[in-house]
XYZ file of C-alpha atoms in Angstrom:
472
model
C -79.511 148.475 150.608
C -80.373 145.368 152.651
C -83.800 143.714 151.378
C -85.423 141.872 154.827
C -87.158 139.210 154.202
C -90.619 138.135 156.498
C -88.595 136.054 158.186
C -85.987 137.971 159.595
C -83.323 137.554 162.411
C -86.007 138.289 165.654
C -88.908 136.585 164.329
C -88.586 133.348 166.307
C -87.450 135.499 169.789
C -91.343 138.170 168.791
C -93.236 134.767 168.279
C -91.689 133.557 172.033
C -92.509 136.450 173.543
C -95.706 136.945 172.772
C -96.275 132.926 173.768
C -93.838 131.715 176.586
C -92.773 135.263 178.059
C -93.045 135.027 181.519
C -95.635 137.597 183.638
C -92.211 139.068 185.892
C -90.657 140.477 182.031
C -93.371 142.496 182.066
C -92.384 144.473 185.326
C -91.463 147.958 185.226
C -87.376 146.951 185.975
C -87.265 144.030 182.909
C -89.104 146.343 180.420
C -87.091 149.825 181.823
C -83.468 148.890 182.235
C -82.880 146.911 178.433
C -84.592 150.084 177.143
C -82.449 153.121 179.288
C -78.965 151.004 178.032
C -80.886 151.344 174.568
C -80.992 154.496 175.064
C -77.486 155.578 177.152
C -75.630 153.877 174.303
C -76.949 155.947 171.924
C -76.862 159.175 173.519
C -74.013 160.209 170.925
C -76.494 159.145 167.641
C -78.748 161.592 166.177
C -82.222 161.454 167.006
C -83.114 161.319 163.542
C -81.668 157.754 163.808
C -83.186 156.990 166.617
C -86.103 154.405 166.842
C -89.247 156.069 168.405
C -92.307 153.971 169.117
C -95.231 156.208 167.692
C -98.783 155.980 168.363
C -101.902 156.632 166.846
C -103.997 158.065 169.064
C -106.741 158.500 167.298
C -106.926 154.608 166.544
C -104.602 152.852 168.732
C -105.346 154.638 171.742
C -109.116 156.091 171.452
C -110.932 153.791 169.248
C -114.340 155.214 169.282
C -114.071 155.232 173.145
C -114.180 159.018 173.819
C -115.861 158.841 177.102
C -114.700 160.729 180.258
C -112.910 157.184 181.769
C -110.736 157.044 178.474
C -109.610 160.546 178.927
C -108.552 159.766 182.263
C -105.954 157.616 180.948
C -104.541 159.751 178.627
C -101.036 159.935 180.361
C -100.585 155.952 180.283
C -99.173 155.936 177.159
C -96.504 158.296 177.823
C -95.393 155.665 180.869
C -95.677 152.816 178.935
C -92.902 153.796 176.719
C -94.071 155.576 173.699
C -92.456 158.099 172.517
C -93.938 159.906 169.495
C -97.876 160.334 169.467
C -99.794 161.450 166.323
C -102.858 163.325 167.541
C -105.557 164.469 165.547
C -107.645 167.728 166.775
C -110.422 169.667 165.517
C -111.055 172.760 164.832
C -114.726 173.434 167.099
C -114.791 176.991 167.803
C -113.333 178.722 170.104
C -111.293 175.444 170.912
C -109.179 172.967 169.179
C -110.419 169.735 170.539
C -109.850 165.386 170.259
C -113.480 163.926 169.335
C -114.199 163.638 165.739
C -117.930 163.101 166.197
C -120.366 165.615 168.075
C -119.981 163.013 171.322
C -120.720 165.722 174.167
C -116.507 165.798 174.341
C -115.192 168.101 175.993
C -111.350 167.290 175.930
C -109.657 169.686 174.550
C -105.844 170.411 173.118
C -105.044 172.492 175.983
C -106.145 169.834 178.314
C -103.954 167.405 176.461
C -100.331 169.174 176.557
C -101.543 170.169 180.661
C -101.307 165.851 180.763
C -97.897 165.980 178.707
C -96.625 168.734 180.855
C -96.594 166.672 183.855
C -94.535 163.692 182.323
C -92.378 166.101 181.447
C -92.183 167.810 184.651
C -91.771 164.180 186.288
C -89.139 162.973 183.508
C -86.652 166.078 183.105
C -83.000 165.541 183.141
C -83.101 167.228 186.593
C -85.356 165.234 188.311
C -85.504 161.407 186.920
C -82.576 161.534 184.616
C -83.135 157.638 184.289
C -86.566 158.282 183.252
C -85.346 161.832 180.639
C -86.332 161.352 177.011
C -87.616 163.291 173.663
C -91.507 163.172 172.959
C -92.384 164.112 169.560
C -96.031 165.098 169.506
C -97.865 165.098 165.471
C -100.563 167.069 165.269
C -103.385 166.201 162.516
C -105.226 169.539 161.999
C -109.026 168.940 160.976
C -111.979 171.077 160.608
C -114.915 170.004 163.238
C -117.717 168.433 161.046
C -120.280 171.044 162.370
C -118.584 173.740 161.059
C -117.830 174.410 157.284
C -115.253 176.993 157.539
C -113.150 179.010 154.746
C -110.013 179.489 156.228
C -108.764 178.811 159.874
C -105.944 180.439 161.189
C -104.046 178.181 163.504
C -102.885 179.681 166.887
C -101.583 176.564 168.538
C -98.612 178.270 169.901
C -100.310 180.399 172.256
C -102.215 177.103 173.875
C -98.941 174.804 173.987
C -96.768 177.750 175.687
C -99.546 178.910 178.014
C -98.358 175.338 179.621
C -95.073 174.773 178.324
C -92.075 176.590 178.954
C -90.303 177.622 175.643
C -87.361 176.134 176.728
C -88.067 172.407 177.036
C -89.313 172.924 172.681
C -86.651 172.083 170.187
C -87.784 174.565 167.563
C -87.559 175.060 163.955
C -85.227 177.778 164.621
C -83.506 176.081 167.192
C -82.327 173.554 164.185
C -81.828 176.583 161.846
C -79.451 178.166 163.926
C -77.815 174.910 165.226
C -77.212 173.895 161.692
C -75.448 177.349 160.566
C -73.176 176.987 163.801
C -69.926 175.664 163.097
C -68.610 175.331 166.637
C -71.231 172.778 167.894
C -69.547 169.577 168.105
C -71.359 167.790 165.590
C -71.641 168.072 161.581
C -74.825 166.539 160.545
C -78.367 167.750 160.087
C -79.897 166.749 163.315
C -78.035 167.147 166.747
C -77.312 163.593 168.643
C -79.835 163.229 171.570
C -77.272 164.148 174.567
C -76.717 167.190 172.732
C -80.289 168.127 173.022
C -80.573 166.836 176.444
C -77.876 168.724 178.068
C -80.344 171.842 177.114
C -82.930 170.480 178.945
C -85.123 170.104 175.746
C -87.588 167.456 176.101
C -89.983 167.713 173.217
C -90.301 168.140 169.436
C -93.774 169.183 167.516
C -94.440 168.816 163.987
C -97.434 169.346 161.633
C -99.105 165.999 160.122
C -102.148 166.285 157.948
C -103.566 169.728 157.508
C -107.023 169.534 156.336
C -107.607 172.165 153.393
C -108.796 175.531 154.521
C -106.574 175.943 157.584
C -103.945 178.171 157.920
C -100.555 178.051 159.622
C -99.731 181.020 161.593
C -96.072 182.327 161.696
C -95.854 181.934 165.433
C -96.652 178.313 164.821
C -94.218 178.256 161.943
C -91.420 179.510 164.334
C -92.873 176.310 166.811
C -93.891 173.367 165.188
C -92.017 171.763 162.365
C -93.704 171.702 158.634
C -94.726 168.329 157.490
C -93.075 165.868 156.923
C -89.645 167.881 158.529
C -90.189 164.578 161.230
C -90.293 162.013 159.258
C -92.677 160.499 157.237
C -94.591 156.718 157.457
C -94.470 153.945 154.867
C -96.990 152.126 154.362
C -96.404 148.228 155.014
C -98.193 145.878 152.251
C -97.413 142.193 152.496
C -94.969 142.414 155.019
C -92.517 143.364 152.209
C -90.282 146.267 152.397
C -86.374 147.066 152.665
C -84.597 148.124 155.154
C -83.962 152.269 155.294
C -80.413 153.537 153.703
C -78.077 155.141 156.170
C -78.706 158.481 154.823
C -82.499 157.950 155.510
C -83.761 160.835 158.470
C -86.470 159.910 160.536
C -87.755 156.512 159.016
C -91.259 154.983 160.407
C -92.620 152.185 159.337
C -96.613 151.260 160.110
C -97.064 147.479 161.641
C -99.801 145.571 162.627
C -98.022 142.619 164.140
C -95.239 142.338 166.811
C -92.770 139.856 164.694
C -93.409 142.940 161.721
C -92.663 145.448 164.519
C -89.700 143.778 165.885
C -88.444 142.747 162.178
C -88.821 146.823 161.437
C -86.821 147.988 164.388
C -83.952 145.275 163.965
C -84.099 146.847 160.229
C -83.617 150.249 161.527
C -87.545 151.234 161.035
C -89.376 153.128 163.946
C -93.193 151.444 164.425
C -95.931 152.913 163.881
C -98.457 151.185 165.930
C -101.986 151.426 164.442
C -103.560 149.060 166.696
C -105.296 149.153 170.037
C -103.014 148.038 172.863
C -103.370 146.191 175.793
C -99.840 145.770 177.448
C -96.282 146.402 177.223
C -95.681 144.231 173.934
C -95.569 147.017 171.533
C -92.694 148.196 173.629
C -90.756 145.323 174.280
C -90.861 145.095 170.423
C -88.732 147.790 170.416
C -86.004 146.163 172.253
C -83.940 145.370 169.830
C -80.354 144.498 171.713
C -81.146 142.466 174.630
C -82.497 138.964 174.666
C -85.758 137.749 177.049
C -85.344 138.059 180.587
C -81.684 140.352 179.792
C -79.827 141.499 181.288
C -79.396 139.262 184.244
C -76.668 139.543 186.753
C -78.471 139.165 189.900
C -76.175 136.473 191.132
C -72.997 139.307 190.456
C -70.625 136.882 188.366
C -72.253 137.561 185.048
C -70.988 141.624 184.786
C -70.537 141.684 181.011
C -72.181 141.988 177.323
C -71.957 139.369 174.690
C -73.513 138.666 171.493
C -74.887 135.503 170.387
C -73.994 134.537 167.535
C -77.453 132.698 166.149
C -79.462 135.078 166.722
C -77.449 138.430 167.748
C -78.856 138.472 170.425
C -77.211 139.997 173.922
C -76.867 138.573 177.307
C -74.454 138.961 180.259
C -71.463 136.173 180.715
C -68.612 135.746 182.878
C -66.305 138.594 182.499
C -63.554 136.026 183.080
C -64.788 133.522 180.442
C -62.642 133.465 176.812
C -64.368 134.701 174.031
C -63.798 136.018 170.727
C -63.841 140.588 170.538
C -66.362 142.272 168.212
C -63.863 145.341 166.888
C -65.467 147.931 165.391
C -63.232 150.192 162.467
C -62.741 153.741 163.840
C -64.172 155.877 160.779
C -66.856 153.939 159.766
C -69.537 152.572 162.776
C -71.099 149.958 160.134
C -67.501 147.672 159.462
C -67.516 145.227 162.090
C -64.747 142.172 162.309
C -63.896 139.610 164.834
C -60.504 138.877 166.528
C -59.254 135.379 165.582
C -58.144 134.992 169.360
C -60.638 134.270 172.599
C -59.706 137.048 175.367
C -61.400 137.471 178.653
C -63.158 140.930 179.081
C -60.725 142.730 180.048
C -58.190 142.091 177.915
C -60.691 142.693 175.163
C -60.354 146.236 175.904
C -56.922 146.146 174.118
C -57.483 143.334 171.582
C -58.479 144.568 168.620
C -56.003 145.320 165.371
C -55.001 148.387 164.422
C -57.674 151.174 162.823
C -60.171 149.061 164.995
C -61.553 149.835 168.691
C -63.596 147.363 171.125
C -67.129 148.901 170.668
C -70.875 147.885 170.640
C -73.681 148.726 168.447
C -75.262 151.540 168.986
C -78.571 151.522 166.697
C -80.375 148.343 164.997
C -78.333 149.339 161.688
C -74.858 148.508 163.427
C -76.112 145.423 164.844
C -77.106 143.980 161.954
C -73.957 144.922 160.438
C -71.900 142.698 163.274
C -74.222 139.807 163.267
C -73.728 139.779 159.858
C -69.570 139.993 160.554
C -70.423 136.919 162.925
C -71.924 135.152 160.054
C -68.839 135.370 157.953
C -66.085 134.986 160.218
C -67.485 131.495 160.913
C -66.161 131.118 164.698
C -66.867 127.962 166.709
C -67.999 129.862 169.761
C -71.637 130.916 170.243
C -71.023 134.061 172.042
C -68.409 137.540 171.014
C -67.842 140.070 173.175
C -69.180 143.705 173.700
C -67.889 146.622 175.095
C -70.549 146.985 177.751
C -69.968 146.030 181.519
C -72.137 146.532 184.711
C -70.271 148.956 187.160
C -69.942 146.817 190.136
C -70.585 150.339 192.409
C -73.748 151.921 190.831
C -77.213 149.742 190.385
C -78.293 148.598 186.903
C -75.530 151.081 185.630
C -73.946 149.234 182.209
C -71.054 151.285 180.583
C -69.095 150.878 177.722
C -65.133 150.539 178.644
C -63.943 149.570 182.070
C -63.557 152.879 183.519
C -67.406 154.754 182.045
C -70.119 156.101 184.352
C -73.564 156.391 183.037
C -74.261 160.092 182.390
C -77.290 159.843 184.908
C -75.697 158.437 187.602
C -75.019 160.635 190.902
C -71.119 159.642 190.892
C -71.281 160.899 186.819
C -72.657 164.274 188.002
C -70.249 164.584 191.300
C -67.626 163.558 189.004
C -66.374 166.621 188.061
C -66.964 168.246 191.603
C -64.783 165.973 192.999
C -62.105 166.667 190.573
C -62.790 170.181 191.572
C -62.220 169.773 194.681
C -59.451 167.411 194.917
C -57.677 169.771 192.704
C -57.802 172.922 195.178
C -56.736 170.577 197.717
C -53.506 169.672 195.476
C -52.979 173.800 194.830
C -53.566 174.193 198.514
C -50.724 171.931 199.614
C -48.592 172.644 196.611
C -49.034 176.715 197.440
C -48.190 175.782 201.309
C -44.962 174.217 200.158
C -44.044 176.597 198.048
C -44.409 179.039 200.991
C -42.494 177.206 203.041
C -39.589 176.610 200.564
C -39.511 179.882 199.691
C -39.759 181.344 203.484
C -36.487 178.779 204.375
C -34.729 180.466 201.313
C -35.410 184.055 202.105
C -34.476 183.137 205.574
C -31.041 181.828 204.128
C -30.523 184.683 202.518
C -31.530 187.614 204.838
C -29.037 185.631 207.148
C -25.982 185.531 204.587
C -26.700 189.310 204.603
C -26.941 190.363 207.907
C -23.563 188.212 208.187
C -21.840 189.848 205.522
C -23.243 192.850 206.964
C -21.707 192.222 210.538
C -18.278 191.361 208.962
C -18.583 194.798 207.427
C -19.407 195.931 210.365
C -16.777 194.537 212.372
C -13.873 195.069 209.556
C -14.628 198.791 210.167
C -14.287 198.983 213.914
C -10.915 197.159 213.632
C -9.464 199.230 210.839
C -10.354 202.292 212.823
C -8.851 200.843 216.074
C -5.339 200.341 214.235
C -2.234 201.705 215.844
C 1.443 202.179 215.494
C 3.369 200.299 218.302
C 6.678 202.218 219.481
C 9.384 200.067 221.146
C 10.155 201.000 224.504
């Protein structure tokens, strides 16, 4: 197991960011495009792997600030880039609702997942596929303070799918039966996150704290995960903590600061942001490939990825320019090594020894792993290559290999279409030639018939015109 130490490998670029960062990183297209690639490359991981900013809503989003403005911004967060939200609700009969305190709130759970319902209706995979992700909402189940209940039976099922369409809900039994199918094309626990998006699932739900005295119903059983089924947080004292094994599902780690944050996510920790926020930083903490102000290839010559080597750091370069290959071994996603020859981009592609492919990290875990390869091969150049390009015919569309699409993109979907249709096309022609090939044969042949048939013909009119001459 890795042990990080406070100072880790992003500290210096956190500490820049939050002081130098230019106002234009902050727009929608700097913050949105480093984070899709984050998330395009991945698409084959399994979302227990995954990092997932989380928020507390309760104390990073509400404060004590439960008034009727706040409420009205209850969607922002869900723009901004979060993706897993622990919300605490209470138990005030006949409603399940967010204020803590008897503060004339009115907000209630229902109200909340009507908010979430139209992200989701604006994000899914058929609408803004650039924009499609997984939310994981945490609910914290409370009793209202007014109201000294036994037992409460929970009937949160019947609130979220008055809204929600079943569908869009990756479900307990969803994973049960996933997991006892042996034809799915994947072996683990939890499915990668293209799996789950081709099904048009968009959201998870899991239990947090249940307050003693409250009840799970078996609807919500067959709904909402049990706790801790999503991961669990550790606690962060000192700033000292190790990074998470490989076998480690669902890993969160609670920060304060953004160097902790960004130190956690390079470690392979998703944060678990405490802390009111007032921008995009806790975000942009969670960028954990690209480098400030990446990628860049406005002026069109810089179309590919490479890795710095202090730092590890990416940025796009001259796909022309000679540069050592980051090779990846074909079993095992962590064993990174280096060619000992500089190749330009594209002969990168074939470059790499035997048992070893051309590849880029796909989570923190694996970067860390080739930064660390970097380290010990000891090259003289500052930059390695990755298998990541920009297409030069589809906007802001990076791919790994020369010939990818992005799964998103328009051309991706019309892909197969087009192969659709180009093959009937082929079938057509080759079906009209064999017509014609086999009409000219037929023809041959019904013609050597009737001609044998007229020889026949004619043989038999002269042997019955046959004579005996007598001289005169």
């Amino acid at each position: 197991m890795l042990i990080l130490n406070v100072v880790s490998l992003c500290s210096l670029w956190v500490i820049t960011l939050a002081q130098e960062i230019p106002e234009s990183f902050l727009s929608i297209k700097n913050l949105s495009l480093p984070l899709r690639i984050q998330r395009d490359i991945a698409m084959n991981i399994t979302i227990d792997q995954w990092i997932w900013p989380a928020l507390d809503m309760s104390t990073a989003f509400f404060g004590k600030d439960y008034s009727p403005n706040k409420f009205s911004e209850i969607n922002q967060p869900f723009w901004m880039g979060y993706k897993r939200f622990i919300l605490d609700i209470y138990w005030n009969p006949p409603h399940w609702q967010l204020c803590p305190l008897d503060l004339n709130c009115s907000f209630t759970l229902d109200q909340y997942i009507q908010s979430m319902h139209q992200y989701l209706l604006s994000t899914q995979v058929t609408v803004e596929p650039t924009q499609t992700n997984l939310i994981t909402l945490i609910l914290n189940l409370h009793h209202h303070h007014h109201h000294n209940l036994t037992t409460v039976t929970t009937e949160l099922s019947s609130i979220i799918l008055n809204t929600l369409s079943p569908h869009i809900i990756y479900t307990p039994s969803n994973f049960t039966l996933d997991s006892l199918n042996t034809t799915l094309p994947y072996s683990v626990d939890w499915p990668p996150w293209l799996f789950i998006i081709q099904q048009q699932v968009q959201l998870l739900i899991g239990f947090g704290t249940i307050q003693d005295g409250i009840r799970i119903s078996t609807s919500d059983s067959s709904l909402i995960f049990s706790q801790g089924a999503l991961g669990q947080v550790i606690s962060n004292h000192n700033n000292s903590y190790s990074c998470p094994s490989e076998s480690t599902q669902w890993p969160f780690l609670q920060v304060n600061e953004l160097n902790t944050s960004s130190d956690s996510v390079s470690c392979g920790y998703s944060p678990y942001f405490t802390q009111a926020y007032n921008n995009t930083d806790h975000i942009l903490s969670t960028i954990w490939s690209w480098d400030i102000n990446q990628p860049d290839s406005e002026d069109g010559t810089k179309r590919c990825a490479v890795i710095r080597r202090d730092g590890g750091r990416w940025m796009t370069n001259d796909c022309a320019e000679s540069l050592p290959v980051a090779c990846r071994f074909v079993t095992d996603e962590n064993q990174w090594i280096l060619t000992k020859s500089a190749y330009n981009y594209d002969r990168s592609l074939t470059a790499c020894p035997s048992n070893y492919i051309f590849d880029i990290p796909r989570i923190p875990r694996q970067n860390l792993r080739l930064i660390q390869a970097i380290k010990d091969a000891n090259i003289s150049q500052d930059k390695v290559w990755l298998n990541l390009n920009l297409l030069y015919n589809e906007d802001d569309c990076w791919v790994i290999g020369r010939y990818g699409t992005c799964w998103w993109s328009i051309n991706s979907q019309l892909e197969f279409l087009g192969l659709i249709k180009t093959s009937i096309v082929a079938g057509v022609i080759i079906l009209l030639l064999v017509s014609i090939f086999t009409w000219v044969k037929c023809a041959r042949l019904w013609r050597n018939r009737n001609s044998k048939s007229r020889k026949a013909m004619v043989k038999a009119m002269l042997a019955r015109r046959e004579y005996v001459t007598v001289p005169a």
